[in-house]
Coordinates of C-alpha atoms in Angstrom, one line a residue:
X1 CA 21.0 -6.7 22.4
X2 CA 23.6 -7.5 19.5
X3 CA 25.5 -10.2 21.5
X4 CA 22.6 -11.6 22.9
X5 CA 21.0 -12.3 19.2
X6 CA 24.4 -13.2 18.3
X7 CA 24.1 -15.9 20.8
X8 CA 21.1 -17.6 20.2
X9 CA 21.7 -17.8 16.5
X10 CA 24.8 -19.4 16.6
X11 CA 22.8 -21.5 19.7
X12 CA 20.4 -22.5 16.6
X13 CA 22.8 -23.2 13.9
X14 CA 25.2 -25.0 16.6
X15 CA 22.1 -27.2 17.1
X16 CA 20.9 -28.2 13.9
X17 CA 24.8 -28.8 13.1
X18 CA 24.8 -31.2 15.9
X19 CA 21.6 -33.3 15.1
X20 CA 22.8 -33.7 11.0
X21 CA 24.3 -37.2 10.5
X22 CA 28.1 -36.9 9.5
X23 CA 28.6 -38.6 6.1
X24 CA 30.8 -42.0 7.0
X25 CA 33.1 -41.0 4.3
X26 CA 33.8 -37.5 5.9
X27 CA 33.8 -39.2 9.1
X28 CA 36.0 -42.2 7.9
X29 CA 38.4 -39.5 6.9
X30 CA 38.8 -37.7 10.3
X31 CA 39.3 -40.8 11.9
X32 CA 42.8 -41.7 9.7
X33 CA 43.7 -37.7 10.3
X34 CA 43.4 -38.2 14.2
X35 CA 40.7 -35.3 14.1
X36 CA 38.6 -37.9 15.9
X37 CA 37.8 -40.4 18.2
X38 CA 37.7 -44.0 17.2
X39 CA 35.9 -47.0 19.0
X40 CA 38.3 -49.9 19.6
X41 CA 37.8 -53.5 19.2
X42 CA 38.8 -55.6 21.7
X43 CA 42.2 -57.9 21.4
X44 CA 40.3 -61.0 21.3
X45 CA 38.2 -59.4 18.3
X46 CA 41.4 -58.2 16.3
X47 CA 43.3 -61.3 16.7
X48 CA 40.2 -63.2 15.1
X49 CA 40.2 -60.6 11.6
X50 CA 43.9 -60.7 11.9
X51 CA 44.0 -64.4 11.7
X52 CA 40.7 -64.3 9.3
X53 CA 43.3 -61.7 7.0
X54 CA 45.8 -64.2 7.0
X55 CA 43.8 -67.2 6.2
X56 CA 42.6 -65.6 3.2
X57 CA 46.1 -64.2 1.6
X58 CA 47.6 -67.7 2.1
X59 CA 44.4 -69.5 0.4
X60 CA 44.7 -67.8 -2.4
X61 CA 48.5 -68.0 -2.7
X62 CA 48.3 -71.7 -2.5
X63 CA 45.0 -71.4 -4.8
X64 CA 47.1 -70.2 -7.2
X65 CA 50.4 -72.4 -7.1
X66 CA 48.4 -75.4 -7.1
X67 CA 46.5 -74.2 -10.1
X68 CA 50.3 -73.7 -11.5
X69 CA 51.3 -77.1 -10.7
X70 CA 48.4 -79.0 -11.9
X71 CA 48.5 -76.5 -15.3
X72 CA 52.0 -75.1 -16.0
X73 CA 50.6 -73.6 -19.4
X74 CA 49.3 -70.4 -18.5
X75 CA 47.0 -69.9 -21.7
X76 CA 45.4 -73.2 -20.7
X77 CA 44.7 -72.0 -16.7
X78 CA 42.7 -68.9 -18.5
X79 CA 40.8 -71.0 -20.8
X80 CA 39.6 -72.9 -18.0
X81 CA 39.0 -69.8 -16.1
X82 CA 36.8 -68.5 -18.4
X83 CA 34.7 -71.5 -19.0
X84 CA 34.2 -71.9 -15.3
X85 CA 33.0 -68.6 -15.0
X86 CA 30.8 -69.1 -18.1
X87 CA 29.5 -71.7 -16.3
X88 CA 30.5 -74.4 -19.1
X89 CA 32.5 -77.1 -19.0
X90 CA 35.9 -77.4 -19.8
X91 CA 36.8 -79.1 -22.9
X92 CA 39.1 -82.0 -22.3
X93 CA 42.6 -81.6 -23.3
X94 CA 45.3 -84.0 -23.6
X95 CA 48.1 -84.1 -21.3
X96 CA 51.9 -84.0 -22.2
X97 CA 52.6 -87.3 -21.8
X98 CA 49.7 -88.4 -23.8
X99 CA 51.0 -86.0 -27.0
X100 CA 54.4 -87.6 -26.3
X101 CA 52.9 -91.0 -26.5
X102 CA 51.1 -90.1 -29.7
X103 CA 54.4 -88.6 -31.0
X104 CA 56.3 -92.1 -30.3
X105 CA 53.8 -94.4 -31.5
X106 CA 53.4 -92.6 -34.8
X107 CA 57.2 -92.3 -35.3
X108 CA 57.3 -96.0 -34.9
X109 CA 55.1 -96.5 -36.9
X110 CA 56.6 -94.3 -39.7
X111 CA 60.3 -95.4 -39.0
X112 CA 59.3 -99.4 -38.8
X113 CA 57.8 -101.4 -35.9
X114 CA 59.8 -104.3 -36.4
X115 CA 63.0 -102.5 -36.2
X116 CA 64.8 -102.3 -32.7
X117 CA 64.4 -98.4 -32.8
X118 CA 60.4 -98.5 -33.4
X119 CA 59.9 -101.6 -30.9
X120 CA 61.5 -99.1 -28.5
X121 CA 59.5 -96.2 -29.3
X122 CA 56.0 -98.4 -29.3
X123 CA 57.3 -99.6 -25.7
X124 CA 58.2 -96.2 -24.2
X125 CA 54.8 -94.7 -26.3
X126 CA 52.8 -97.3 -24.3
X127 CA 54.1 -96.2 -21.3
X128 CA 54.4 -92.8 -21.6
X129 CA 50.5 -93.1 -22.4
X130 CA 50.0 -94.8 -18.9
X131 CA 51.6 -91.8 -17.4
X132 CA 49.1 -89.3 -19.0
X133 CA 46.1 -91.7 -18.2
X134 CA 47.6 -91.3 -14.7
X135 CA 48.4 -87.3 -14.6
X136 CA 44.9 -87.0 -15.6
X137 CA 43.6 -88.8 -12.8
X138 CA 45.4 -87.0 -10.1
X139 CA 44.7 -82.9 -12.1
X140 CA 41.3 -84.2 -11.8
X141 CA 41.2 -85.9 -8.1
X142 CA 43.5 -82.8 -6.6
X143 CA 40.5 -80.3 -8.8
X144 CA 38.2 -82.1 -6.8
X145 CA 39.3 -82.7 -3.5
X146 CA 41.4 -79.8 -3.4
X147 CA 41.4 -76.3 -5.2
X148 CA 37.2 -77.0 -5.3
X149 CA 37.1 -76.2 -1.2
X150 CA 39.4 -73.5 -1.2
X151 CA 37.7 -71.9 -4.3
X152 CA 33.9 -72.2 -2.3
X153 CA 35.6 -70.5 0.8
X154 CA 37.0 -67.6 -1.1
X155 CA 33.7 -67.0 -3.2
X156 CA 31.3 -68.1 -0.6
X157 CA 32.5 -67.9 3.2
X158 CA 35.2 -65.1 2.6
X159 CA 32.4 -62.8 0.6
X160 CA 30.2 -63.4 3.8
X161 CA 32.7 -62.5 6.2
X162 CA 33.4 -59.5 3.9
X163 CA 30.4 -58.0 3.7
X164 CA 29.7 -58.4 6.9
X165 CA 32.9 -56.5 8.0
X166 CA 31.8 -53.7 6.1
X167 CA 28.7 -53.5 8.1
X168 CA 30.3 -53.3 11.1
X169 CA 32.6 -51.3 10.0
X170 CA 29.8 -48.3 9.0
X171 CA 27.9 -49.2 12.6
X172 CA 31.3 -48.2 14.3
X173 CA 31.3 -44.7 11.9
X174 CA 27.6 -44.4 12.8
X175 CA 28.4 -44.8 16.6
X176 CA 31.4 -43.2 16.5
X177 CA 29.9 -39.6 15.4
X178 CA 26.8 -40.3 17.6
X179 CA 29.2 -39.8 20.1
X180 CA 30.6 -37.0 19.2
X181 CA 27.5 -35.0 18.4
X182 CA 26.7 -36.2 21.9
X183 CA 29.8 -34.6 23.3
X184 CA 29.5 -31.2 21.3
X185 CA 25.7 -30.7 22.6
X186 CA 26.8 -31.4 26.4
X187 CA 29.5 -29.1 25.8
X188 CA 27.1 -26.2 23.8
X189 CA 24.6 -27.1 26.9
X190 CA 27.2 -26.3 29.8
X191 CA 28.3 -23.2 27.9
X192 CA 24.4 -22.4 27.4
X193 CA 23.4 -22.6 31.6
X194 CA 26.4 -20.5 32.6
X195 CA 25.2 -17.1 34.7
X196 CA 25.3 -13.8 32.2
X197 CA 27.5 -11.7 33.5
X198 CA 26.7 -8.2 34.8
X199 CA 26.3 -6.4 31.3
X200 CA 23.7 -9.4 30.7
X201 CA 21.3 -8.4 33.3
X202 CA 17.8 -7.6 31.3
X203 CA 14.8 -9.1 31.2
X204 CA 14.7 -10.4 27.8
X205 CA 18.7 -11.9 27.9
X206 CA 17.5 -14.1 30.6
X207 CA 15.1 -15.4 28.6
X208 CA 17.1 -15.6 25.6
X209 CA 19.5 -17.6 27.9
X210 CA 16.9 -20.1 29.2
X211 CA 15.6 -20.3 25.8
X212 CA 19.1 -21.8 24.5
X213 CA 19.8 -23.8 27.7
X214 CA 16.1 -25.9 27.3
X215 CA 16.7 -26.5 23.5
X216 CA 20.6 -28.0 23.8
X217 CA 18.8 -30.0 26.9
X218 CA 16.3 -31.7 24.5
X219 CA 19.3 -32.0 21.7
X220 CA 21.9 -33.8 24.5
X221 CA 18.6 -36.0 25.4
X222 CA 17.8 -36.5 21.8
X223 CA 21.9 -37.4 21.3
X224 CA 21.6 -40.1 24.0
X225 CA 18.7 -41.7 22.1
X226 CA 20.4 -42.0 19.1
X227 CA 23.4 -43.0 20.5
X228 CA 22.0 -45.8 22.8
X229 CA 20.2 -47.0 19.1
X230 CA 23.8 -46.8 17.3
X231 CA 25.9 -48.8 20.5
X232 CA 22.7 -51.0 20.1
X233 CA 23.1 -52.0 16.4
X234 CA 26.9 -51.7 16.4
X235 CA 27.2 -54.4 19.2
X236 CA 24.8 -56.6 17.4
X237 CA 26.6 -56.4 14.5
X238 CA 29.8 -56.9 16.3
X239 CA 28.7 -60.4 17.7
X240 CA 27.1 -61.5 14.1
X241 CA 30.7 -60.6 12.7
X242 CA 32.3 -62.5 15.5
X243 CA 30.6 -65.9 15.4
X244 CA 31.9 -65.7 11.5
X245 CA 35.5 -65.1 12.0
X246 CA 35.5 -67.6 15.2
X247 CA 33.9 -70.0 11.8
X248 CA 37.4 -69.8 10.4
X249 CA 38.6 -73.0 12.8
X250 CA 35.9 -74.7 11.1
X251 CA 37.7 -73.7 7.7
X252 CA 40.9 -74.8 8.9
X253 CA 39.6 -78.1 10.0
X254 CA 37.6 -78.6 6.3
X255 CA 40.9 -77.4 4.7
X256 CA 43.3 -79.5 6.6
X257 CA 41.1 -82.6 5.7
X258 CA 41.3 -81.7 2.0
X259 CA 45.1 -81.1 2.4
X260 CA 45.1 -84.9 3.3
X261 CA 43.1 -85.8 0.5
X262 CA 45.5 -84.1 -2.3
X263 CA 48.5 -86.2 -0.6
X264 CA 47.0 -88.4 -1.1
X265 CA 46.1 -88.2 -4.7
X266 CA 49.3 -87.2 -5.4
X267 CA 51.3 -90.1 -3.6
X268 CA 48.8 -92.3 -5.6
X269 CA 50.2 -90.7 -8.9
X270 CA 53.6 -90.8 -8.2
X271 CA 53.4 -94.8 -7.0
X272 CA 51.3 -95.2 -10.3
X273 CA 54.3 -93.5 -12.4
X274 CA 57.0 -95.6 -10.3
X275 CA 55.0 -98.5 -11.5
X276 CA 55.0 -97.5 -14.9
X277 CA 58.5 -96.8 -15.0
X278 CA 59.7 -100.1 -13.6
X279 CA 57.7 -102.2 -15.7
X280 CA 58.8 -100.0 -18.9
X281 CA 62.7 -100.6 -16.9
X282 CA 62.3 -104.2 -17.3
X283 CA 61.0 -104.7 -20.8
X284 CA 63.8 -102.0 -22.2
X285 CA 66.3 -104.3 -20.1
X286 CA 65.3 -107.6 -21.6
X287 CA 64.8 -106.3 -25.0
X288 CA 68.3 -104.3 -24.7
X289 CA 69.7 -108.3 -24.0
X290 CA 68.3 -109.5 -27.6
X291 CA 69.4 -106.4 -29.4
X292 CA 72.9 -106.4 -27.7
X293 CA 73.9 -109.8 -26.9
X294 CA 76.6 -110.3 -24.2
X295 CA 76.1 -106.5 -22.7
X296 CA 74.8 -106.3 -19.0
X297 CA 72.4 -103.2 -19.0
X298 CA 72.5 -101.2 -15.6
X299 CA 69.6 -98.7 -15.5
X300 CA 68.7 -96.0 -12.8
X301 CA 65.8 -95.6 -11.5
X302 CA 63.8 -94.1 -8.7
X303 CA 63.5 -95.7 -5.4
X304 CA 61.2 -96.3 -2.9
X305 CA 62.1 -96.9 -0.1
X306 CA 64.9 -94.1 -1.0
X307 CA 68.3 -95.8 -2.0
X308 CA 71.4 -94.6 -0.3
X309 CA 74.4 -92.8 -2.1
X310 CA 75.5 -95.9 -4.0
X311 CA 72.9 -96.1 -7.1
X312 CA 71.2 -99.5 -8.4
X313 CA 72.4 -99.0 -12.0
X314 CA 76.1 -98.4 -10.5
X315 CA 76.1 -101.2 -7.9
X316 CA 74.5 -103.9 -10.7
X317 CA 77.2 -102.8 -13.4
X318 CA 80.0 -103.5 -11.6
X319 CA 79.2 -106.4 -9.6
X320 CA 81.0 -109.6 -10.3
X321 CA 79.1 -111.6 -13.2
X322 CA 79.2 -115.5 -12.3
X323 CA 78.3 -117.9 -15.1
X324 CA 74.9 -118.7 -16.5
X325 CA 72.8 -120.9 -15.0
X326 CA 69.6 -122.4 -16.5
X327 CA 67.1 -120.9 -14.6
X328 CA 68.1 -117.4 -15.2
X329 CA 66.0 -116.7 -18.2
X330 CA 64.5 -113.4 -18.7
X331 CA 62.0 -112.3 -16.1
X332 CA 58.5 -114.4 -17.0
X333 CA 60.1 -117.4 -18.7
X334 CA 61.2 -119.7 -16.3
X335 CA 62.2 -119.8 -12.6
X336 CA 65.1 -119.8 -11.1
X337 CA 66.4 -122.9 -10.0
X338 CA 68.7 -122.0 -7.2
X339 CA 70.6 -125.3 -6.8
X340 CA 72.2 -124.8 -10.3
X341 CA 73.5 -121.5 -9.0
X342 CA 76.9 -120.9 -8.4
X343 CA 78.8 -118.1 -7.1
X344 CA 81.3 -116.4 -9.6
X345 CA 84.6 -117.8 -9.8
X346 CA 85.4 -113.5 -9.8
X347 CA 84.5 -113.1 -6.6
X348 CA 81.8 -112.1 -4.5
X349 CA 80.6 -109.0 -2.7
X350 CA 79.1 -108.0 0.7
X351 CA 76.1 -105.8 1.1
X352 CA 74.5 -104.4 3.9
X353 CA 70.6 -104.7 3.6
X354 CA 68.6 -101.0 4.1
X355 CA 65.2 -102.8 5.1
X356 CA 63.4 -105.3 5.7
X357 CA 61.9 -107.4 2.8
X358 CA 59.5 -110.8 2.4
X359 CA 60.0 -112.5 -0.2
X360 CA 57.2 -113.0 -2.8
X361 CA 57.9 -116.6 -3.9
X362 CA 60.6 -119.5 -3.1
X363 CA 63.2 -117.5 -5.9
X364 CA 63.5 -114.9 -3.8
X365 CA 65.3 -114.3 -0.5
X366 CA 63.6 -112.9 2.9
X367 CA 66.2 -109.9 4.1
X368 CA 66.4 -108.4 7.6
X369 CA 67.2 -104.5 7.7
X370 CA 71.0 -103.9 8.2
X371 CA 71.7 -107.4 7.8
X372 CA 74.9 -108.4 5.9
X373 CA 74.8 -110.5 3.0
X374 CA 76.9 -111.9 -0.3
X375 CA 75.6 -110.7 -3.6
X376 CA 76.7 -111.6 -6.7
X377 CA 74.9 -111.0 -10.4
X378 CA 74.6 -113.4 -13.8
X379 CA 74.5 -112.6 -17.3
X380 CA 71.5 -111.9 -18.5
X381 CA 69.7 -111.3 -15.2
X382 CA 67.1 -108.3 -14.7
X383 CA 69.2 -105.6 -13.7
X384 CA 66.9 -104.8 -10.8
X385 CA 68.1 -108.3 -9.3
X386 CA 71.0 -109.6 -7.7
X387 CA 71.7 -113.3 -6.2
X388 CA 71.9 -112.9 -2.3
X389 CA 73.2 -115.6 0.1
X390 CA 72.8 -115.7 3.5
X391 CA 74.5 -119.1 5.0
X392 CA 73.0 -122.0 3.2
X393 CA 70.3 -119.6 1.9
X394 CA 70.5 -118.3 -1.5
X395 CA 67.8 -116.4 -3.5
X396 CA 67.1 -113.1 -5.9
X397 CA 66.9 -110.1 -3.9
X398 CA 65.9 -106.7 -5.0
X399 CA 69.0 -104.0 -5.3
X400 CA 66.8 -100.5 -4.4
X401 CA 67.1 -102.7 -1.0
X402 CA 71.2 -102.8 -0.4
X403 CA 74.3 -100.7 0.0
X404 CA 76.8 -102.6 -1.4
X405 CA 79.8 -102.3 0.1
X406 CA 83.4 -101.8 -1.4

């Protein structure tokens, strides 16, 4: 009588132990012991939240770098930071190159405009204030076209995808003890319809063991219900989950575009400061001729196309200088009048052209990439220029565009 009540108590307990819902956490937690099953994903699936995972680290490293680049100072990225989140807008702020500017233009102005030194410093000021003008065009066109994207994905899509991982995640828990409470009542039933042995042969421990073998039956039916409504759920969640991460190609596509837009934007800057920097090249060079007369001024500067090893400043300072001619005044005061041009009675050198290049006006001359040419340079010419002749042909030609040749 002892075992038999024995039996069916634990039967009971055993029973209402299957049918309670495991806490995910506690569940969670066998599953990373190896204490229990786990439902698997298939490779297709993982290779989609693997490439999801990755997608997201590397946005927000190059979130972050750009963020760097366009704002070195990082008391100014927080400031903006915080006004963004406020939901305010940021206050504008002056670039570098604009304080610099200011800096110049008041130290001429202090040290005396109309000396050398402060014409200088108004020159370079006014350029230098260009450059700002154009760094805050491209921080704002790269904010735009750029960082703004990758910000929406990782507040808006990324959050999506998030939450919804988290939901499939808990359907898999959910599934995951249904089926084990499944396989403990199967098991508890198979142990419950085995024949009493001979010390078991009463009366009342048959009916204690039909008893326990009817009520695991209606627990392992009741398991398969609630399992069929967890595998249910889990795989709809599974396919809502899937058609997001199978979205990421979509991102890609949307970043890659923007990608394109912030070369752009930033090859538009750099042309813009190239620009600058010639013009501010020039005027130094031609004012550089008043202040110290008789001295041929080689500058560098950078080229584009790229120059090759020999430098422009290098090859224009030691090329032969010819006599002056008439129509060799400073860039914008007269043109060249290339019959009165004569070759140096110093000497000449050759020069291999780099590319091709049309001439803008009957001054210049036409060049053919890798080409070979004479060059030759005059006092007080831009330091950009040399005289090229080809044959009978003679005209200015641009130096970022030759190798000159020893």
């Amino acid at each position: 009588m002892g075992r038999s009540s024995s039996f069916s108590v634990c039967g009971q307990l055993l029973c209402r132990g299957a049918t309670m819902p495991c806490p995910r956490t506690y569940w969670f937690t066998e599953e990373k012991f190896g204490q229990a099953e786990r439902t698997e994903l298939d490779a297709h699936f993982e290779n989609l939240l693997a490439r999801a995972d990755s997608t997201k680290n590397w946005t927000e490293k190059i979130l972050r770098q750009t963020e760097v680049l366009l704002q070195p100072n990082p008391s100014a990225r927080v400031e903006e930071f915080l006004y963004e989140k406020l939901d305010r807008k940021v206050p504008s702020r002056v670039t570098n190159g604009e304080l610099l500017a200011q800096y110049m233009a008041e130290a001429a102005s202090e040290l005396g405009p109309a000396t050398p030194y402060g014409k200088t410093l108004t020159k370079v000021a006014e350029a230098e204030k260009r450059l700002g003008a154009a760094e805050r065009d491209f921080i704002h066109a790269a904010s735009i076209n750029f960082l703004t994207p990758l910000r929406n994905f990782l507040e808006g899509d990324w959050k999506t995808i998030s939450k919804e991982r988290r939901l499939l995640q808990n359907r898999r828990l959910d599934l995951d003890a249904c089926k084990a409470r499944l396989k403990k009542a199967k098991a508890a039933e198979a142990k419950a319809t085995t024949v009493p042995d001979f010390q078991e042969t009463r009366p009342r421990n048959y009916i204690l063991s039909a008893s326990a073998s009817a009520l695991w039956n209606d627990e392992v039916d009741k398991a398969e219900q609630e399992l069929r409504v967890a595998q249910t759920e889990f795989d709809r969640q599974a396919e809502v989950t899937r058609l997001l991460l199978e979205g990421i190609s979509s991102t890609h596509v949307n970043h890659l575009r923007c990608l394109h837009e912030f070369v752009e934007a930033q090859t538009t800057y750099y042309a813009q400061c190239y620009r600058h920097m010639l013009d501010l090249q020039r005027q130094l060079g031609s004012s550089q001729g008043a202040i110290f007369p008789g001295t041929f001024v080689g500058t560098t500067e950078p080229a584009s196309p790229p120059l090759s090893s020999t430098s422009p400043a290098t090859a224009a300072a030691t090329m032969p200088v010819g006599p002056s001619a008439s129509g060799l005044a400073p860039p914008g005061e007269a043109a060249l009048r290339l019959e009165e041009v004569t070759p140096p009675a110093s000497g000449t050198r050759k020069a291999r052209v780099l590319y091709d290049y049309e001439a803008a006006d009957s001054s210049e001359l036409a060049l053919l990439a890798d080409e070979l040419i004479t060059v030759y340079s005059l006092p007080g010419m831009d330091p950009d220029w040399l005289i090229g002749e080809r044959g009978n042909k003679k005209g200015k030609v641009p130096v970022t565009y030759l190798e000159l040749l020893s």
